[in-house]
Amino acid sequence: MDGNSASPNSPLSGEFEVNNKRSWAESPSGALYHFGTSGIAVAVATGFTHPLDVLKVRLQMQLVGQRGPLIGMGPLFIQVLKNEGPKSLYLGLTPSLTRSLVYGGLRFGLYEPSKYACDWAFGSNNIFTKIASGAFAGAISTASTNPMEVVKVRLQMNSDFRKRGPIAEIRRIVSEEGIGALWKGAGPASVRAAALTASQLATYDETKRKLVKWTPLEEGFYLHLASSTIAGLVSTLITAPIDMVKTRLMLQRESVGSYKNGFHCAYQVLRTEGARGLYKGSFAIFARLGPQTTITFILCEKLRKLVGLNAM
């Protein structure tokens, strides 16, 4: 992900030639476009893949505290359509899109400033600083938007809440469980977002750099497609267990038993459901995160080009 702020001796200078387009740091409008294109790209990708997110949450809440045969994504999809109707696949869409605009803008938007801060401070921009930059951006963005995520997963699990809507659900949570309930699962959610952003953005960044160096691919659609597909696969493998723990904690009020924190939740899942329990819904996660990652990066690159910003 290139820019104009790399020092002459930095590894950034020489990896990608800086073109005539603007850097995000050149003006307030550049910064606005930088964060705005990121948020819009994530929100559009979220809208396309939201039904898969609903199925993922339902899969993760199967047989809580028990071992046994699990329903696959296909049978669950048919079951949801039959029992609740097609609209149930879009439960929680409003808070999901709202969160995506803010969360996506911050998560992608803070990555490059963090990376260039490391370049300025240490004179280096290797894979480890990219991972650290991604982790920082992910954790900050999730801590800021956790209430919207809690409302989203509550709505996704309860079709009866459809008539109530996100605002009414927020009021119910605060009145019945206290305002702190809006930050349930914030710990594992931040860890997941840190791992997701670090794996997703650092992998995309590094893969793109290596593909340009080792293959005939140049800046454009096919380079973005290949890099984002690899990033989606890597981020799914790393974040699936953390995502499952986050979902369990956020839905604890509707779950059987009680988890003290993320580590306790993971331990209880391993003890009562086995190692496979940590990967409940993992196929749905990849089915959602893979296309979402690809759509996000390709659209973000196109939007950046449209507004005159450097490629990521």
PDB file of C-alpha atoms in Angstrom:
ATOM      1  CA  MET A   1       0.000   0.000   0.000  1.00  0.00           C
ATOM      2  CA  ASP A   2       1.971   2.910  -1.241  1.00  0.00           C
ATOM      3  CA  GLY A   3       2.013   6.595  -0.473  1.00  0.00           C
ATOM      4  CA  ASN A   4       4.176   9.693  -0.648  1.00  0.00           C
ATOM      5  CA  SER A   5       5.406   9.743   2.932  1.00  0.00           C
ATOM      6  CA  ALA A   6       8.054   7.023   2.766  1.00  0.00           C
ATOM      7  CA  SER A   7      11.591   8.161   3.490  1.00  0.00           C
ATOM      8  CA  PRO A   8      14.247   7.710   0.758  1.00  0.00           C
ATOM      9  CA  ASN A   9      15.952   4.903   2.705  1.00  0.00           C
ATOM     10  CA  SER A  10      12.696   3.189   3.672  1.00  0.00           C
ATOM     11  CA  PRO A  11      11.716  -0.139   2.151  1.00  0.00           C
ATOM     12  CA  LEU A  12       8.662   1.659   0.833  1.00  0.00           C
ATOM     13  CA  SER A  13      10.654   3.691  -1.671  1.00  0.00           C
ATOM     14  CA  GLY A  14      11.275   1.407  -4.597  1.00  0.00           C
ATOM     15  CA  GLU A  15       8.597  -1.209  -4.022  1.00  0.00           C
ATOM     16  CA  PHE A  16       5.919   0.735  -5.858  1.00  0.00           C
ATOM     17  CA  GLU A  17       6.595   3.798  -7.925  1.00  0.00           C
ATOM     18  CA  VAL A  18       4.650   6.770  -6.606  1.00  0.00           C
ATOM     19  CA  ASN A  19       2.279   8.020  -9.231  1.00  0.00           C
ATOM     20  CA  ASN A  20       0.838  11.450  -9.821  1.00  0.00           C
ATOM     21  CA  LYS A  21      -2.150  10.853  -7.563  1.00  0.00           C
ATOM     22  CA  ARG A  22      -2.623  12.363  -4.120  1.00  0.00           C
ATOM     23  CA  SER A  23      -1.621  10.836  -0.818  1.00  0.00           C
ATOM     24  CA  TRP A  24      -4.281  10.648   1.918  1.00  0.00           C
ATOM     25  CA  ALA A  25      -2.094  12.955   4.086  1.00  0.00           C
ATOM     26  CA  GLU A  26      -1.785  15.865   1.666  1.00  0.00           C
ATOM     27  CA  SER A  27      -4.998  17.686   2.653  1.00  0.00           C
ATOM     28  CA  PRO A  28      -8.126  17.418   4.835  1.00  0.00           C
ATOM     29  CA  SER A  29     -10.110  16.406   1.753  1.00  0.00           C
ATOM     30  CA  GLY A  30      -7.575  13.668   1.043  1.00  0.00           C
ATOM     31  CA  ALA A  31      -7.990  12.327   4.583  1.00  0.00           C
ATOM     32  CA  LEU A  32     -11.797  12.497   4.243  1.00  0.00           C
ATOM     33  CA  TYR A  33     -11.679  10.575   0.965  1.00  0.00           C
ATOM     34  CA  HIS A  34      -9.249   8.082   2.511  1.00  0.00           C
ATOM     35  CA  PHE A  35     -11.548   7.229   5.423  1.00  0.00           C
ATOM     36  CA  GLY A  36     -14.745   7.641   3.381  1.00  0.00           C
ATOM     37  CA  THR A  37     -13.780   5.269   0.562  1.00  0.00           C
ATOM     38  CA  SER A  38     -12.776   2.654   3.159  1.00  0.00           C
ATOM     39  CA  GLY A  39     -16.093   2.918   5.012  1.00  0.00           C
ATOM     40  CA  ILE A  40     -18.198   2.803   1.844  1.00  0.00           C
ATOM     41  CA  ALA A  41     -16.308  -0.211   0.481  1.00  0.00           C
ATOM     42  CA  VAL A  42     -16.757  -2.167   3.732  1.00  0.00           C
ATOM     43  CA  ALA A  43     -20.464  -1.224   3.979  1.00  0.00           C
ATOM     44  CA  VAL A  44     -21.210  -2.326   0.398  1.00  0.00           C
ATOM     45  CA  ALA A  45     -19.387  -5.631   0.934  1.00  0.00           C
ATOM     46  CA  THR A  46     -21.247  -6.118   4.228  1.00  0.00           C
ATOM     47  CA  GLY A  47     -24.603  -5.570   2.532  1.00  0.00           C
ATOM     48  CA  PHE A  48     -23.852  -8.257  -0.066  1.00  0.00           C
ATOM     49  CA  THR A  49     -22.682 -10.831   2.489  1.00  0.00           C
ATOM     50  CA  HIS A  50     -25.060 -10.087   5.390  1.00  0.00           C
ATOM     51  CA  PRO A  51     -27.220 -13.245   4.943  1.00  0.00           C
ATOM     52  CA  LEU A  52     -24.065 -15.333   5.399  1.00  0.00           C
ATOM     53  CA  ASP A  53     -23.311 -13.411   8.592  1.00  0.00           C
ATOM     54  CA  VAL A  54     -26.768 -14.301   9.954  1.00  0.00           C
ATOM     55  CA  LEU A  55     -26.155 -17.983   9.163  1.00  0.00           C
ATOM     56  CA  LYS A  56     -22.693 -17.796  10.752  1.00  0.00           C
ATOM     57  CA  VAL A  57     -24.119 -16.491  14.039  1.00  0.00           C
ATOM     58  CA  ARG A  58     -26.824 -19.195  14.066  1.00  0.00           C
ATOM     59  CA  LEU A  59     -24.202 -21.892  13.388  1.00  0.00           C
ATOM     60  CA  GLN A  60     -21.973 -20.638  16.200  1.00  0.00           C
ATOM     61  CA  MET A  61     -24.856 -20.893  18.692  1.00  0.00           C
ATOM     62  CA  GLN A  62     -25.582 -24.567  17.971  1.00  0.00           C
ATOM     63  CA  LEU A  63     -25.433 -27.050  20.884  1.00  0.00           C
ATOM     64  CA  VAL A  64     -24.023 -24.548  23.381  1.00  0.00           C
ATOM     65  CA  GLY A  65     -22.236 -26.532  26.084  1.00  0.00           C
ATOM     66  CA  GLN A  66     -22.876 -29.861  24.320  1.00  0.00           C
ATOM     67  CA  ARG A  67     -21.265 -32.259  21.892  1.00  0.00           C
ATOM     68  CA  GLY A  68     -23.179 -33.713  18.999  1.00  0.00           C
ATOM     69  CA  PRO A  69     -23.840 -33.566  15.256  1.00  0.00           C
ATOM     70  CA  LEU A  70     -23.936 -30.046  13.873  1.00  0.00           C
ATOM     71  CA  ILE A  71     -26.276 -28.710  11.211  1.00  0.00           C
ATOM     72  CA  GLY A  72     -24.415 -27.535   8.118  1.00  0.00           C
ATOM     73  CA  MET A  73     -24.839 -24.171   6.444  1.00  0.00           C
ATOM     74  CA  GLY A  74     -27.022 -25.565   3.621  1.00  0.00           C
ATOM     75  CA  PRO A  75     -29.609 -27.298   5.854  1.00  0.00           C
ATOM     76  CA  LEU A  76     -29.627 -24.296   8.201  1.00  0.00           C
ATOM     77  CA  PHE A  77     -30.272 -21.963   5.269  1.00  0.00           C
ATOM     78  CA  ILE A  78     -33.290 -24.053   4.211  1.00  0.00           C
ATOM     79  CA  GLN A  79     -34.508 -24.257   7.815  1.00  0.00           C
ATOM     80  CA  VAL A  80     -34.346 -20.483   8.293  1.00  0.00           C
ATOM     81  CA  LEU A  81     -36.145 -19.801   5.006  1.00  0.00           C
ATOM     82  CA  LYS A  82     -38.848 -22.321   5.846  1.00  0.00           C
ATOM     83  CA  ASN A  83     -39.455 -21.282   9.464  1.00  0.00           C
ATOM     84  CA  GLU A  84     -38.760 -17.529   9.403  1.00  0.00           C
ATOM     85  CA  GLY A  85     -38.907 -16.411   5.781  1.00  0.00           C
ATOM     86  CA  PRO A  86     -36.347 -14.709   3.485  1.00  0.00           C
ATOM     87  CA  LYS A  87     -36.437 -11.450   5.459  1.00  0.00           C
ATOM     88  CA  SER A  88     -34.849 -13.197   8.449  1.00  0.00           C
ATOM     89  CA  LEU A  89     -31.608 -13.407   6.468  1.00  0.00           C
ATOM     90  CA  TYR A  90     -31.390  -9.627   6.754  1.00  0.00           C
ATOM     91  CA  LEU A  91     -32.005  -9.367  10.498  1.00  0.00           C
ATOM     92  CA  GLY A  92     -29.688  -6.756  12.007  1.00  0.00           C
ATOM     93  CA  LEU A  93     -28.868  -5.184   8.639  1.00  0.00           C
ATOM     94  CA  THR A  94     -29.344  -1.569   9.804  1.00  0.00           C
ATOM     95  CA  PRO A  95     -26.881  -1.700  12.730  1.00  0.00           C
ATOM     96  CA  SER A  96     -24.582  -3.832  10.571  1.00  0.00           C
ATOM     97  CA  LEU A  97     -24.381  -1.217   7.798  1.00  0.00           C
ATOM     98  CA  THR A  98     -24.108   1.659  10.277  1.00  0.00           C
ATOM     99  CA  ARG A  99     -21.271  -0.087  12.054  1.00  0.00           C
ATOM    100  CA  SER A 100     -19.571  -0.955   8.753  1.00  0.00           C
ATOM    101  CA  LEU A 101     -19.395   2.680   7.667  1.00  0.00           C
ATOM    102  CA  VAL A 102     -17.720   3.742  10.918  1.00  0.00           C
ATOM    103  CA  TYR A 103     -15.811   0.535  11.690  1.00  0.00           C
ATOM    104  CA  GLY A 104     -14.657   0.019   8.108  1.00  0.00           C
ATOM    105  CA  GLY A 105     -13.584   3.625   7.732  1.00  0.00           C
ATOM    106  CA  LEU A 106     -11.539   3.489  10.925  1.00  0.00           C
ATOM    107  CA  ARG A 107     -10.184  -0.049  10.445  1.00  0.00           C
ATOM    108  CA  PHE A 108      -8.882   0.522   6.922  1.00  0.00           C
ATOM    109  CA  GLY A 109      -8.323   4.230   7.382  1.00  0.00           C
ATOM    110  CA  LEU A 110      -6.062   3.977  10.439  1.00  0.00           C
ATOM    111  CA  TYR A 111      -3.864   1.266   8.925  1.00  0.00           C
ATOM    112  CA  GLU A 112      -1.833   3.509   6.620  1.00  0.00           C
ATOM    113  CA  PRO A 113      -1.297   6.337   9.173  1.00  0.00           C
ATOM    114  CA  SER A 114      -0.155   3.702  11.692  1.00  0.00           C
ATOM    115  CA  LYS A 115       2.153   2.121   9.150  1.00  0.00           C
ATOM    116  CA  TYR A 116       3.722   5.437   8.180  1.00  0.00           C
ATOM    117  CA  ALA A 117       4.130   6.350  11.851  1.00  0.00           C
ATOM    118  CA  CYS A 118       6.173   3.160  12.259  1.00  0.00           C
ATOM    119  CA  ASP A 119       8.150   4.047   9.142  1.00  0.00           C
ATOM    120  CA  TRP A 120       8.851   7.511  10.560  1.00  0.00           C
ATOM    121  CA  ALA A 121       9.754   6.213  14.025  1.00  0.00           C
ATOM    122  CA  PHE A 122      11.800   3.144  13.090  1.00  0.00           C
ATOM    123  CA  GLY A 123      12.787   3.745   9.483  1.00  0.00           C
ATOM    124  CA  SER A 124      11.336   0.370   8.609  1.00  0.00           C
ATOM    125  CA  ASN A 125       8.101  -0.972   7.198  1.00  0.00           C
ATOM    126  CA  ASN A 126       8.547  -4.738   7.303  1.00  0.00           C
ATOM    127  CA  ILE A 127       5.830  -7.349   7.784  1.00  0.00           C
ATOM    128  CA  PHE A 128       5.949  -7.016  11.582  1.00  0.00           C
ATOM    129  CA  THR A 129       5.193  -3.294  11.548  1.00  0.00           C
ATOM    130  CA  LYS A 130       2.356  -3.979   9.098  1.00  0.00           C
ATOM    131  CA  ILE A 131       0.911  -6.581  11.476  1.00  0.00           C
ATOM    132  CA  ALA A 132       1.244  -4.186  14.426  1.00  0.00           C
ATOM    133  CA  SER A 133      -0.378  -1.351  12.451  1.00  0.00           C
ATOM    134  CA  GLY A 134      -3.275  -3.565  11.436  1.00  0.00           C
ATOM    135  CA  ALA A 135      -3.772  -4.827  14.991  1.00  0.00           C
ATOM    136  CA  PHE A 136      -3.854  -1.262  16.352  1.00  0.00           C
ATOM    137  CA  ALA A 137      -6.342  -0.076  13.707  1.00  0.00           C
ATOM    138  CA  GLY A 138      -8.614  -3.080  14.274  1.00  0.00           C
ATOM    139  CA  ALA A 139      -8.673  -2.830  18.065  1.00  0.00           C
ATOM    140  CA  ILE A 140      -9.414   0.913  18.099  1.00  0.00           C
ATOM    141  CA  SER A 141     -12.194   0.669  15.507  1.00  0.00           C
ATOM    142  CA  THR A 142     -13.932  -2.225  17.274  1.00  0.00           C
ATOM    143  CA  ALA A 143     -13.792  -0.646  20.722  1.00  0.00           C
ATOM    144  CA  SER A 144     -15.544   2.382  19.198  1.00  0.00           C
ATOM    145  CA  THR A 145     -18.343   0.417  17.512  1.00  0.00           C
ATOM    146  CA  ASN A 146     -18.980  -2.540  19.851  1.00  0.00           C
ATOM    147  CA  PRO A 147     -22.539  -1.438  20.842  1.00  0.00           C
ATOM    148  CA  MET A 148     -23.654  -1.657  17.205  1.00  0.00           C
ATOM    149  CA  GLU A 149     -22.189  -5.160  16.961  1.00  0.00           C
ATOM    150  CA  VAL A 150     -24.033  -6.292  20.107  1.00  0.00           C
ATOM    151  CA  VAL A 151     -27.340  -4.997  18.736  1.00  0.00           C
ATOM    152  CA  LYS A 152     -26.656  -6.649  15.377  1.00  0.00           C
ATOM    153  CA  VAL A 153     -26.049 -10.154  16.753  1.00  0.00           C
ATOM    154  CA  ARG A 154     -29.023  -9.863  19.151  1.00  0.00           C
ATOM    155  CA  LEU A 155     -31.300  -9.037  16.212  1.00  0.00           C
ATOM    156  CA  GLN A 156     -29.800 -11.790  14.079  1.00  0.00           C
ATOM    157  CA  MET A 157     -30.604 -14.442  16.684  1.00  0.00           C
ATOM    158  CA  ASN A 158     -34.173 -13.307  17.384  1.00  0.00           C
ATOM    159  CA  SER A 159     -36.608 -12.879  14.524  1.00  0.00           C
ATOM    160  CA  ASP A 160     -39.182 -11.613  17.071  1.00  0.00           C
ATOM    161  CA  PHE A 161     -37.073  -8.459  17.447  1.00  0.00           C
ATOM    162  CA  ARG A 162     -37.635  -7.566  13.791  1.00  0.00           C
ATOM    163  CA  LYS A 163     -40.646  -5.375  14.577  1.00  0.00           C
ATOM    164  CA  ARG A 164     -38.796  -3.668  17.393  1.00  0.00           C
ATOM    165  CA  GLY A 165     -35.817  -2.397  15.410  1.00  0.00           C
ATOM    166  CA  PRO A 166     -32.281  -1.460  16.515  1.00  0.00           C
ATOM    167  CA  ILE A 167     -33.182   1.665  18.545  1.00  0.00           C
ATOM    168  CA  ALA A 168     -35.815  -0.185  20.571  1.00  0.00           C
ATOM    169  CA  GLU A 169     -33.377  -3.041  21.121  1.00  0.00           C
ATOM    170  CA  ILE A 170     -30.735  -0.628  22.443  1.00  0.00           C
ATOM    171  CA  ARG A 171     -33.299   0.786  24.892  1.00  0.00           C
ATOM    172  CA  ARG A 172     -34.256  -2.727  26.001  1.00  0.00           C
ATOM    173  CA  ILE A 173     -30.645  -3.761  26.565  1.00  0.00           C
ATOM    174  CA  VAL A 174     -29.829  -0.631  28.579  1.00  0.00           C
ATOM    175  CA  SER A 175     -33.003  -0.832  30.703  1.00  0.00           C
ATOM    176  CA  GLU A 176     -32.792  -4.573  31.427  1.00  0.00           C
ATOM    177  CA  GLU A 177     -29.052  -5.238  31.484  1.00  0.00           C
ATOM    178  CA  GLY A 178     -27.437  -1.844  31.981  1.00  0.00           C
ATOM    179  CA  ILE A 179     -25.397   0.282  29.598  1.00  0.00           C
ATOM    180  CA  GLY A 180     -22.352  -1.909  30.164  1.00  0.00           C
ATOM    181  CA  ALA A 181     -24.125  -4.717  28.283  1.00  0.00           C
ATOM    182  CA  LEU A 182     -23.509  -2.783  25.066  1.00  0.00           C
ATOM    183  CA  TRP A 183     -19.825  -3.599  25.525  1.00  0.00           C
ATOM    184  CA  LYS A 184     -20.342  -7.318  26.128  1.00  0.00           C
ATOM    185  CA  GLY A 185     -17.707  -9.242  24.231  1.00  0.00           C
ATOM    186  CA  ALA A 186     -15.657  -6.082  23.625  1.00  0.00           C
ATOM    187  CA  GLY A 187     -12.477  -7.869  24.738  1.00  0.00           C
ATOM    188  CA  PRO A 188     -12.609 -10.792  22.300  1.00  0.00           C
ATOM    189  CA  ALA A 189     -14.188  -8.520  19.674  1.00  0.00           C
ATOM    190  CA  SER A 190     -11.161  -6.206  19.884  1.00  0.00           C
ATOM    191  CA  VAL A 191      -8.790  -9.183  19.802  1.00  0.00           C
ATOM    192  CA  ARG A 192     -10.642 -10.573  16.786  1.00  0.00           C
ATOM    193  CA  ALA A 193     -10.616  -7.215  15.000  1.00  0.00           C
ATOM    194  CA  ALA A 194      -6.915  -6.776  15.758  1.00  0.00           C
ATOM    195  CA  ALA A 195      -6.206 -10.271  14.392  1.00  0.00           C
ATOM    196  CA  LEU A 196      -8.553  -9.756  11.431  1.00  0.00           C
ATOM    197  CA  THR A 197      -7.172  -6.386  10.409  1.00  0.00           C
ATOM    198  CA  ALA A 198      -3.568  -7.455  10.957  1.00  0.00           C
ATOM    199  CA  SER A 199      -4.007 -10.654   8.938  1.00  0.00           C
ATOM    200  CA  GLN A 200      -6.257  -9.106   6.284  1.00  0.00           C
ATOM    201  CA  LEU A 201      -4.451  -5.847   5.568  1.00  0.00           C
ATOM    202  CA  ALA A 202      -0.897  -7.045   6.196  1.00  0.00           C
ATOM    203  CA  THR A 203      -1.507 -10.131   4.019  1.00  0.00           C
ATOM    204  CA  TYR A 204      -3.074  -8.050   1.242  1.00  0.00           C
ATOM    205  CA  ASP A 205      -0.286  -5.485   1.465  1.00  0.00           C
ATOM    206  CA  GLU A 206       2.526  -8.049   1.472  1.00  0.00           C
ATOM    207  CA  THR A 207       0.919 -10.372  -1.105  1.00  0.00           C
ATOM    208  CA  LYS A 208       0.367  -7.477  -3.468  1.00  0.00           C
ATOM    209  CA  ARG A 209       4.006  -6.427  -3.099  1.00  0.00           C
ATOM    210  CA  LYS A 210       5.301  -9.960  -3.696  1.00  0.00           C
ATOM    211  CA  LEU A 211       3.026 -10.601  -6.688  1.00  0.00           C
ATOM    212  CA  VAL A 212       4.225  -7.397  -8.360  1.00  0.00           C
ATOM    213  CA  LYS A 213       7.817  -8.464  -7.694  1.00  0.00           C
ATOM    214  CA  TRP A 214       7.560 -12.147  -8.672  1.00  0.00           C
ATOM    215  CA  THR A 215       4.817 -12.273 -11.321  1.00  0.00           C
ATOM    216  CA  PRO A 216       3.823 -10.304 -14.446  1.00  0.00           C
ATOM    217  CA  LEU A 217       0.825  -8.856 -12.573  1.00  0.00           C
ATOM    218  CA  GLU A 218       0.656  -5.066 -12.428  1.00  0.00           C
ATOM    219  CA  GLU A 219      -1.536  -2.629 -10.493  1.00  0.00           C
ATOM    220  CA  GLY A 220      -5.115  -3.423 -11.494  1.00  0.00           C
ATOM    221  CA  PHE A 221      -8.100  -5.737 -11.098  1.00  0.00           C
ATOM    222  CA  TYR A 222      -6.306  -9.112 -11.308  1.00  0.00           C
ATOM    223  CA  LEU A 223      -3.643  -8.085  -8.810  1.00  0.00           C
ATOM    224  CA  HIS A 224      -6.342  -6.853  -6.412  1.00  0.00           C
ATOM    225  CA  LEU A 225      -8.396 -10.039  -6.921  1.00  0.00           C
ATOM    226  CA  ALA A 226      -5.493 -12.412  -6.235  1.00  0.00           C
ATOM    227  CA  SER A 227      -4.220 -10.458  -3.225  1.00  0.00           C
ATOM    228  CA  SER A 228      -7.660 -10.066  -1.627  1.00  0.00           C
ATOM    229  CA  THR A 229      -8.542 -13.760  -2.096  1.00  0.00           C
ATOM    230  CA  ILE A 230      -5.385 -14.831  -0.275  1.00  0.00           C
ATOM    231  CA  ALA A 231      -6.035 -12.248   2.440  1.00  0.00           C
ATOM    232  CA  GLY A 232      -9.581 -13.579   2.942  1.00  0.00           C
ATOM    233  CA  LEU A 233      -8.358 -17.161   3.391  1.00  0.00           C
ATOM    234  CA  VAL A 234      -5.595 -16.255   5.854  1.00  0.00           C
ATOM    235  CA  SER A 235      -7.829 -13.994   7.960  1.00  0.00           C
ATOM    236  CA  THR A 236     -10.549 -16.685   8.191  1.00  0.00           C
ATOM    237  CA  LEU A 237      -8.135 -19.336   9.495  1.00  0.00           C
ATOM    238  CA  ILE A 238      -6.809 -16.946  12.147  1.00  0.00           C
ATOM    239  CA  THR A 239     -10.038 -15.333  13.343  1.00  0.00           C
ATOM    240  CA  ALA A 240     -12.669 -18.122  13.250  1.00  0.00           C
ATOM    241  CA  PRO A 241     -12.145 -19.295  16.889  1.00  0.00           C
ATOM    242  CA  ILE A 242     -12.016 -15.708  18.187  1.00  0.00           C
ATOM    243  CA  ASP A 243     -15.185 -14.844  16.271  1.00  0.00           C
ATOM    244  CA  MET A 244     -17.026 -17.792  17.825  1.00  0.00           C
ATOM    245  CA  VAL A 245     -16.003 -16.728  21.361  1.00  0.00           C
ATOM    246  CA  LYS A 246     -17.057 -13.138  20.638  1.00  0.00           C
ATOM    247  CA  THR A 247     -20.494 -14.259  19.456  1.00  0.00           C
ATOM    248  CA  ARG A 248     -21.041 -16.466  22.518  1.00  0.00           C
ATOM    249  CA  LEU A 249     -20.207 -13.609  24.895  1.00  0.00           C
ATOM    250  CA  MET A 250     -22.406 -11.083  23.099  1.00  0.00           C
ATOM    251  CA  LEU A 251     -25.342 -13.498  23.198  1.00  0.00           C
ATOM    252  CA  GLN A 252     -24.675 -14.720  26.721  1.00  0.00           C
ATOM    253  CA  ARG A 253     -28.048 -13.562  28.010  1.00  0.00           C
ATOM    254  CA  GLU A 254     -29.748 -15.934  25.568  1.00  0.00           C
ATOM    255  CA  SER A 255     -27.234 -18.756  26.037  1.00  0.00           C
ATOM    256  CA  VAL A 256     -27.112 -21.686  28.401  1.00  0.00           C
ATOM    257  CA  GLY A 257     -24.558 -21.218  31.167  1.00  0.00           C
ATOM    258  CA  SER A 258     -22.308 -18.294  31.940  1.00  0.00           C
ATOM    259  CA  TYR A 259     -18.889 -17.247  30.672  1.00  0.00           C
ATOM    260  CA  LYS A 260     -16.653 -15.039  32.813  1.00  0.00           C
ATOM    261  CA  ASN A 261     -14.487 -13.761  29.961  1.00  0.00           C
ATOM    262  CA  GLY A 262     -13.115 -14.731  26.583  1.00  0.00           C
ATOM    263  CA  PHE A 263     -10.521 -17.179  27.929  1.00  0.00           C
ATOM    264  CA  HIS A 264     -13.119 -18.874  30.134  1.00  0.00           C
ATOM    265  CA  CYS A 265     -15.482 -19.122  27.167  1.00  0.00           C
ATOM    266  CA  ALA A 266     -12.799 -20.712  24.981  1.00  0.00           C
ATOM    267  CA  TYR A 267     -11.887 -23.151  27.777  1.00  0.00           C
ATOM    268  CA  GLN A 268     -15.516 -24.133  28.339  1.00  0.00           C
ATOM    269  CA  VAL A 269     -16.062 -24.677  24.620  1.00  0.00           C
ATOM    270  CA  LEU A 270     -12.956 -26.876  24.396  1.00  0.00           C
ATOM    271  CA  ARG A 271     -13.994 -28.838  27.498  1.00  0.00           C
ATOM    272  CA  THR A 272     -17.649 -29.382  26.649  1.00  0.00           C
ATOM    273  CA  GLU A 273     -17.751 -29.242  22.842  1.00  0.00           C
ATOM    274  CA  GLY A 274     -14.246 -30.194  21.790  1.00  0.00           C
ATOM    275  CA  ALA A 275     -11.745 -28.410  19.555  1.00  0.00           C
ATOM    276  CA  ARG A 276     -14.248 -28.578  16.713  1.00  0.00           C
ATOM    277  CA  GLY A 277     -16.496 -26.292  18.742  1.00  0.00           C
ATOM    278  CA  LEU A 278     -14.082 -23.395  18.264  1.00  0.00           C
ATOM    279  CA  TYR A 279     -14.579 -23.684  14.518  1.00  0.00           C
ATOM    280  CA  LYS A 280     -18.373 -23.842  14.506  1.00  0.00           C
ATOM    281  CA  GLY A 281     -19.548 -21.740  11.595  1.00  0.00           C
ATOM    282  CA  SER A 282     -16.030 -21.533  10.129  1.00  0.00           C
ATOM    283  CA  PHE A 283     -17.206 -22.452   6.623  1.00  0.00           C
ATOM    284  CA  ALA A 284     -19.875 -19.750   6.858  1.00  0.00           C
ATOM    285  CA  ILE A 285     -17.196 -17.346   8.080  1.00  0.00           C
ATOM    286  CA  PHE A 286     -15.044 -18.040   5.018  1.00  0.00           C
ATOM    287  CA  ALA A 287     -18.087 -18.042   2.702  1.00  0.00           C
ATOM    288  CA  ARG A 288     -18.811 -14.559   4.046  1.00  0.00           C
ATOM    289  CA  LEU A 289     -15.321 -13.194   4.796  1.00  0.00           C
ATOM    290  CA  GLY A 290     -13.752 -14.430   1.555  1.00  0.00           C
ATOM    291  CA  PRO A 291     -16.149 -12.595  -0.796  1.00  0.00           C
ATOM    292  CA  GLN A 292     -16.416  -9.673   1.619  1.00  0.00           C
ATOM    293  CA  THR A 293     -12.643  -9.235   1.664  1.00  0.00           C
ATOM    294  CA  THR A 294     -12.456  -9.456  -2.133  1.00  0.00           C
ATOM    295  CA  ILE A 295     -15.333  -7.009  -2.689  1.00  0.00           C
ATOM    296  CA  THR A 296     -13.967  -4.614  -0.072  1.00  0.00           C
ATOM    297  CA  PHE A 297     -10.443  -4.384  -1.466  1.00  0.00           C
ATOM    298  CA  ILE A 298     -11.438  -4.256  -5.136  1.00  0.00           C
ATOM    299  CA  LEU A 299     -14.118  -1.616  -4.502  1.00  0.00           C
ATOM    300  CA  CYS A 300     -11.867   0.401  -2.214  1.00  0.00           C
ATOM    301  CA  GLU A 301      -9.110   0.438  -4.845  1.00  0.00           C
ATOM    302  CA  LYS A 302     -11.622   1.570  -7.500  1.00  0.00           C
ATOM    303  CA  LEU A 303     -13.039   4.303  -5.257  1.00  0.00           C
ATOM    304  CA  ARG A 304      -9.552   5.539  -4.389  1.00  0.00           C
ATOM    305  CA  LYS A 305      -8.706   5.728  -8.064  1.00  0.00           C
ATOM    306  CA  LEU A 306     -11.972   7.555  -8.723  1.00  0.00           C
ATOM    307  CA  VAL A 307     -11.240  10.282  -6.140  1.00  0.00           C
ATOM    308  CA  GLY A 308      -7.585  10.568  -7.163  1.00  0.00           C
ATOM    309  CA  LEU A 309      -5.870   8.798  -4.273  1.00  0.00           C
ATOM    310  CA  ASN A 310      -2.886   6.477  -4.487  1.00  0.00           C
ATOM    311  CA  ALA A 311      -3.578   2.752  -4.647  1.00  0.00           C
ATOM    312  CA  MET A 312      -3.559   0.917  -1.327  1.00  0.00           C
TER     313      MET A 312
END
